[in-house]
C-alpha positions as semicolon CSV with decimal commas, in nm:
position;residue;x (nm);y (nm);z (nm)
1;X;10,167;10,358;12,366
2;X;9,865;10,370;12,224
3;X;9,616;10,073;12,232
4;X;9,649;9,848;11,905
5;X;9,511;9,537;11,738
6;X;9,748;9,327;11,534
7;X;9,411;9,144;11,407
8;X;9,037;9,335;11,290
9;X;8,886;9,398;11,608
10;X;8,583;9,238;11,710
11;X;8,392;9,559;11,808
12;X;8,490;9,802;11,553
13;X;8,287;10,035;11,698
14;X;8,478;10,019;12,069
15;X;8,801;10,032;11,889
16;X;8,722;10,306;11,724
17;X;8,627;10,529;12,046
18;X;8,905;10,372;12,233
19;X;9,213;10,436;11,980
20;X;9,062;10,820;11,904
21;X;9,045;10,910;12,278
22;X;9,388;10,788;12,331
23;X;9,548;10,991;12,027
24;X;9,380;11,294;12,107
25;X;9,516;11,217;12,481
26;X;9,898;11,183;12,320
27;X;9,890;11,484;12,155
28;X;9,773;11,694;12,345
29;X;10,045;11,582;12,584
30;X;10,263;11,753;12,389
31;X;10,099;12,094;12,514
32;X;9,931;12,160;12,164
33;X;9,539;12,018;12,112
34;X;9,392;11,845;11,811
35;X;9,244;12,143;11,690
36;X;9,579;12,349;11,681
37;X;9,724;12,050;11,513
38;X;9,474;12,025;11,216
39;X;9,533;12,399;11,185
40;X;9,895;12,323;11,069
41;X;9,816;12,076;10,855
42;X;9,542;12,233;10,706
43;X;9,750;12,545;10,610
44;X;9,999;12,338;10,485
45;X;9,722;12,188;10,217
46;X;9,555;12,490;10,177
47;X;9,874;12,661;10,019
48;X;9,942;12,340;9,806
49;X;9,552;12,333;9,695
50;X;9,630;12,717;9,555
51;X;9,957;12,618;9,406
52;X;9,804;12,323;9,181
53;X;9,533;12,515;9,084
54;X;9,722;12,814;8,989
55;X;10,017;12,627;8,811
56;X;9,860;12,297;8,740
57;X;9,908;11,928;8,887
58;X;10,098;11,647;8,648
59;X;10,466;11,660;8,643
60;X;10,564;11,481;8,315
61;X;10,924;11,354;8,294
62;X;11,063;11,208;7,959
63;X;11,223;10,856;8,041
64;X;11,522;10,960;7,887
65;X;11,550;11,232;8,174
66;X;11,507;10,906;8,391
67;X;11,768;10,691;8,251
68;X;11,967;11,018;8,243
69;X;11,933;11,081;8,615
70;X;11,775;11,423;8,501
71;X;11,446;11,400;8,579
72;X;11,332;11,697;8,864
73;X;11,277;11,475;9,155
74;X;11,216;11,788;9,388
75;X;10,896;11,856;9,169
76;X;10,808;11,496;9,165
77;X;10,840;11,470;9,554
78;X;10,585;11,796;9,592
79;X;10,346;11,655;9,365
80;X;10,360;11,266;9,466
81;X;10,290;11,194;9,067
82;X;10,387;11,222;8,738
83;X;10,368;11,115;8,367
84;X;10,650;10,924;8,245
85;X;10,609;11,042;7,856
86;X;10,782;10,765;7,587
87;X;10,868;10,477;7,858
88;X;10,834;10,215;7,606
89;X;10,792;10,271;7,242
90;X;10,485;10,342;7,136
91;X;10,482;10,038;6,854
92;X;10,570;9,816;7,134
93;X;10,296;9,903;7,354
94;X;10,033;9,867;7,062
95;X;10,195;9,579;7,012
96;X;10,123;9,470;7,347
97;X;9,770;9,559;7,328
98;X;9,711;9,345;7,019
99;X;9,906;9,039;7,143
100;X;9,602;9,064;7,456
101;X;9,324;9,023;7,272
102;X;9,475;8,773;7,079
103;X;9,556;8,629;7,387
104;X;9,198;8,611;7,535
105;X;9,026;8,578;7,248
106;X;9,232;8,282;7,118
107;X;9,145;8,110;7,502
108;X;8,755;8,225;7,447
109;X;8,752;8,424;7,733
110;X;8,428;8,608;7,690
111;X;8,235;8,312;7,564
112;X;8,347;8,198;7,934
113;X;8,343;8,570;8,131
114;X;8,080;8,544;8,446
115;X;8,071;8,932;8,513
116;X;8,320;9,096;8,721
117;X;8,451;8,945;9,012
118;X;8,419;9,243;9,281
119;X;8,174;9,517;9,368
120;X;8,403;9,800;9,355
121;X;8,568;9,751;9,020
122;X;8,257;9,612;8,914
123;X;8,092;9,920;8,940
124;X;8,231;10,085;8,654
125;X;7,957;9,966;8,430
126;X;8,121;9,867;8,144
127;X;8,118;9,475;8,045
128;X;8,410;9,399;8,053
129;X;8,654;9,698;8,171
130;X;8,847;9,535;8,387
131;X;9,003;9,191;8,255
132;X;9,096;8,999;8,537
133;X;9,432;8,830;8,331
134;X;9,764;8,877;8,485
135;X;9,965;8,601;8,282
136;X;9,952;8,718;7,920
137;X;10,316;8,685;7,772
138;X;10,256;9,131;7,727
139;X;10,186;9,158;8,094
140;X;10,474;8,924;8,175
141;X;10,724;9,099;7,924
142;X;10,611;9,479;8,092
143;X;10,691;9,364;8,435
144;X;11,044;9,232;8,379
145;X;11,136;9,484;8,103
146;X;11,473;9,693;8,179
147;X;11,284;9,988;8,083
148;X;11,050;9,933;8,378
149;X;11,324;9,832;8,616
150;X;11,462;10,195;8,592
151;X;11,159;10,377;8,618
152;X;11,087;10,195;8,915
153;X;11,459;10,212;9,062
154;X;11,437;10,625;9,005
155;X;11,071;10,629;9,220
156;X;11,188;10,409;9,477
157;X;11,500;10,620;9,548
158;X;11,257;10,945;9,629
159;X;11,143;10,732;9,978
160;X;11,375;10,744;10,232
161;X;11,413;10,385;10,277
162;X;11,729;10,239;10,429
163;X;11,693;9,883;10,602
164;X;11,331;9,904;10,492
165;X;11,331;9,794;10,169
166;X;11,574;9,772;9,816
167;X;11,477;9,981;9,622
168;X;11,716;9,809;9,322
169;X;11,497;9,505;9,323
170;X;11,083;9,484;9,277
171;X;10,849;9,233;9,334
172;X;10,689;9,230;9,001
173;X;10,339;9,282;9,139
174;X;10,090;9,071;8,917
175;X;9,778;9,285;8,856
176;X;9,484;9,296;8,568
177;X;9,455;9,534;8,260
178;X;9,186;9,766;8,179
179;X;9,007;9,747;7,765
180;X;8,770;10,064;7,754
181;X;8,630;10,052;7,426
182;X;8,511;10,354;7,182
183;X;8,133;10,454;7,257
184;X;8,152;10,315;7,625
185;X;7,956;10,452;7,906
186;X;8,122;10,432;8,167
187;X;8,048;10,517;8,568
188;X;8,426;10,567;8,645
189;X;8,521;10,493;9,075
190;X;8,516;10,803;9,310
191;X;8,782;10,918;9,505
192;X;8,923;10,696;9,732
193;X;9,287;10,533;9,849
194;X;9,447;10,228;9,909
195;X;9,741;10,185;10,173
196;X;9,471;10,065;10,430
197;X;9,195;10,101;10,615
198;X;9,137;10,118;11,012
199;X;9,477;9,915;11,036
200;X;9,642;10,290;10,991
201;X;9,507;10,370;11,325
202;X;9,497;10,049;11,486
203;X;9,800;9,883;11,426
204;X;10,163;9,935;11,623
205;X;10,394;9,963;11,358
206;X;10,127;10,212;11,127
207;X;10,139;10,411;11,446
208;X;10,521;10,444;11,417
209;X;10,473;10,514;11,052
210;X;10,214;10,792;11,157
211;X;10,403;10,872;11,507
212;X;10,452;11,275;11,416
213;X;10,094;11,308;11,343
214;X;9,952;11,145;11,669
215;X;10,245;11,272;11,893
216;X;10,206;11,657;11,790
217;X;10,500;11,674;11,615
218;X;10,337;11,725;11,289
219;X;10,587;11,917;11,145
220;X;10,765;11,648;11,133
221;X;10,588;11,423;10,917
222;X;10,733;11,276;10,584
223;X;10,515;11,097;10,332
224;X;10,842;10,967;10,183
225;X;10,938;10,775;10,478
226;X;10,916;10,423;10,471
227;X;11,021;10,351;10,830
228;X;10,749;10,082;11,014
229;X;10,544;10,072;10,648
230;X;10,711;9,763;10,532
231;X;10,648;9,517;10,814
232;X;10,390;9,489;11,008
233;X;10,018;9,335;10,944
234;X;9,734;9,428;10,735
235;X;9,342;9,388;10,814
236;X;9,198;9,201;10,561
237;X;8,966;9,337;10,313
238;X;8,816;9,238;9,937
239;X;9,031;9,523;9,780
240;X;9,357;9,582;9,954
241;X;9,680;9,554;9,838
242;X;9,957;9,245;10,022
243;X;10,212;9,432;9,880
244;X;10,405;9,809;9,992
245;X;10,441;9,981;9,659
246;X;10,596;10,321;9,656
247;X;10,407;10,364;9,350
248;X;10,090;10,253;9,189
249;X;10,104;10,290;8,808
250;X;9,994;10,188;8,483
251;X;10,108;10,190;8,152
252;X;9,930;10,290;7,870
253;X;9,832;10,061;7,584
254;X;9,622;10,319;7,398
255;X;9,630;10,672;7,337
256;X;9,373;10,880;7,590
257;X;9,271;11,232;7,535
258;X;9,248;11,433;7,915
259;X;8,845;11,431;7,918
260;X;8,776;11,016;7,850
261;X;8,720;10,876;8,176
262;X;9,109;10,933;8,291
263;X;9,251;10,921;8,613
264;X;9,273;11,168;8,825
265;X;9,442;11,251;9,176
266;X;9,503;11,490;9,485
267;X;9,853;11,577;9,418
268;X;9,961;11,638;9,735
269;X;10,140;11,375;9,946
270;X;10,091;11,496;10,270
271;X;9,701;11,490;10,246
272;X;9,756;11,186;10,461
273;X;9,798;11,380;10,725
274;X;9,485;11,558;10,678
275;X;9,318;11,232;10,643
276;X;9,459;11,096;10,954
277;X;9,361;11,383;11,207
278;X;9,092;11,479;11,058
279;X;8,852;11,179;11,244
280;X;8,965;11,313;11,583
281;X;8,777;11,695;11,576
282;X;8,488;11,743;11,787
283;X;8,246;11,708;11,468
284;X;8,273;11,354;11,361
285;X;8,127;11,114;11,616
286;X;8,317;10,882;11,821
287;X;8,277;10,598;11,662
288;X;8,330;10,698;11,338
289;X;8,640;10,774;11,117
290;X;8,478;10,972;10,833
291;X;8,308;10,672;10,696
292;X;8,692;10,441;10,695
293;X;8,643;10,069;10,777
294;X;8,722;9,725;10,696
295;X;8,642;9,562;10,349
296;X;8,570;9,865;10,197
297;X;8,832;10,147;10,016
298;X;8,922;10,408;10,219
299;X;8,695;10,731;10,106
300;X;8,685;11,104;10,040
301;X;8,431;11,275;10,046
302;X;8,314;11,640;10,078
303;X;8,140;11,598;10,392
304;X;8,466;11,527;10,531
305;X;8,743;11,630;10,326
306;X;8,599;11,905;10,085
307;X;8,968;12,128;10,107
308;X;9,148;11,815;9,921
309;X;8,900;11,769;9,663
310;X;8,966;12,080;9,529
311;X;9,279;11,980;9,398
312;X;9,148;11,688;9,238
313;X;9,344;11,723;8,947
314;X;9,323;11,472;8,552
315;X;9,602;11,328;8,384
316;X;9,743;11,538;8,079
317;X;9,677;11,374;7,699
318;X;9,905;11,029;7,709
319;X;10,005;10,801;7,420
320;X;10,069;10,433;7,411
321;X;10,343;10,382;7,547
322;X;10,325;10,663;7,839
323;X;10,331;10,549;8,200
324;X;10,113;10,695;8,470
325;X;10,241;10,709;8,827
326;X;10,078;10,832;9,198
327;X;10,238;10,792;9,517
328;X;10,116;10,498;9,720
329;X;9,909;10,733;10,000
330;X;9,731;10,959;9,672
331;X;9,384;10,999;9,655
332;X;9,264;10,915;9,351
333;X;8,958;10,816;9,086
334;X;8,888;10,805;8,762
335;X;8,617;10,995;8,611
336;X;8,296;10,872;8,391
337;X;8,229;10,913;8,051
338;X;7,993;10,852;7,799
339;X;8,003;10,751;7,456
340;X;8,420;10,731;7,528
341;X;8,595;10,813;7,219
342;X;8,941;10,586;7,149
343;X;9,048;10,319;7,320
344;X;9,119;10,334;7,680
345;X;9,344;10,101;7,765
346;X;9,623;10,004;8,012
347;X;9,841;9,690;8,233
348;X;9,856;9,806;8,590
349;X;10,213;9,773;8,706
350;X;10,304;9,918;9,016
351;X;10,641;9,965;9,187
352;X;10,673;9,735;9,467
353;X;11,008;9,711;9,614
354;X;11,158;9,390;9,772
355;X;11,090;9,426;10,156
356;X;10,952;9,217;10,448
357;X;10,586;9,243;10,368
358;X;10,663;9,182;9,963
359;X;10,905;8,917;10,045
360;X;10,618;8,717;10,204
361;X;10,359;8,806;9,937
362;X;10,628;8,666;9,663
363;X;10,570;8,301;9,746
364;X;10,197;8,378;9,658
365;X;10,300;8,518;9,303
366;X;10,520;8,237;9,209
367;X;10,240;7,973;9,297
368;X;9,992;8,169;9,100
369;X;10,174;8,183;8,817
370;X;10,293;7,857;8,800
371;X;9,915;7,771;8,875
372;X;9,773;8,014;8,656
373;X;9,547;8,137;8,914
374;X;9,412;8,470;9,012
375;X;9,671;8,593;9,254
376;X;9,543;8,588;9,617
377;X;9,439;8,974;9,654
378;X;9,207;8,950;9,398
379;X;8,907;8,771;9,400
380;X;8,887;8,356;9,265
381;X;8,835;8,389;8,893
382;X;9,125;8,166;8,758
383;X;8,981;8,237;8,412
384;X;9,426;8,155;8,293
385;X;9,510;7,836;8,492
386;X;9,414;7,578;8,160
387;X;9,490;7,877;7,864
388;X;9,827;7,669;7,720
389;X;10,003;8,017;7,620
390;X;10,016;8,205;7,936
391;X;10,407;8,288;8,041
392;X;10,517;8,043;8,328
393;X;10,805;8,071;8,587
394;X;11,020;7,948;8,335
């Protein structure tokens, strides 16, 4: 058993040194060195990077093919991301966008806006770009729509999930919206990922989830295996997500060209193996996890991860009503833009299937909706509490 801390260690540098030493020893007890195991991963990643640069990155799937059961699941598993064309009717998505404008303007949001509630999304620069709005009728309708449930069920089914989550039931995780107007200058968001931070190395359940990376059997690691991902604790942080998401996602509320400050990913689900093993190499200080620490996002940088960043790939052009999805472990960023052409509007809706972790958070969702509050995963802004036309549990 590796040393583990089910809550954030009081002495982080000491805990990092201890767990790194123990993981190295466990790998070496398999008869392989850390360098040998990492070389296996690096070779696999190199092949994927070369293929992505040669053939392209983003699978594009028609909603009708998902509904009919004819979508290419193999390609989506390999790339870990997709665009769903025509997920919703374009006019419906544009109508949702307009209704959100009416909702915030009618409730005097802009007159009362107090600035960004968190440092991470506050860094994008436009004011506001991320609206801390959760309970508009449009968002609730989209989350509960049968076409959303169809796509979520398909995405959940790409995972090995028996005993770990129910692929047919979603927790309806409430998240915010983004509205970026024409002419905007936005700094974008740097490359990062969101499944956790030091808890990925330091808690019992995540050590089991990544057991093949930590015991020298790296060829058996499967980024689509949900075992042990849905039950353990998380270290608290300002950007953490309390639910298990099979896929992060958003639904487009406007047409967006591919060169206007859009989402980019490293479309390699297995890149998590590289990220988890890289801190164990000798060139990384013993008390450092390649910059990963608590209360921040998991960073990906040229200093530690240059091979992965070679594959960073933007989405294709999307239209209102399309949706965009990426594996929960996937490295992603948002490109900067100057003088944006056209609107850049989305509502964030992930695939968050019913499981032990998500059932715990479901009570928070019910409370937040009943009171019009910002859910506990997000800054305490609570703009909607007194808005009479917000959606309610009934």
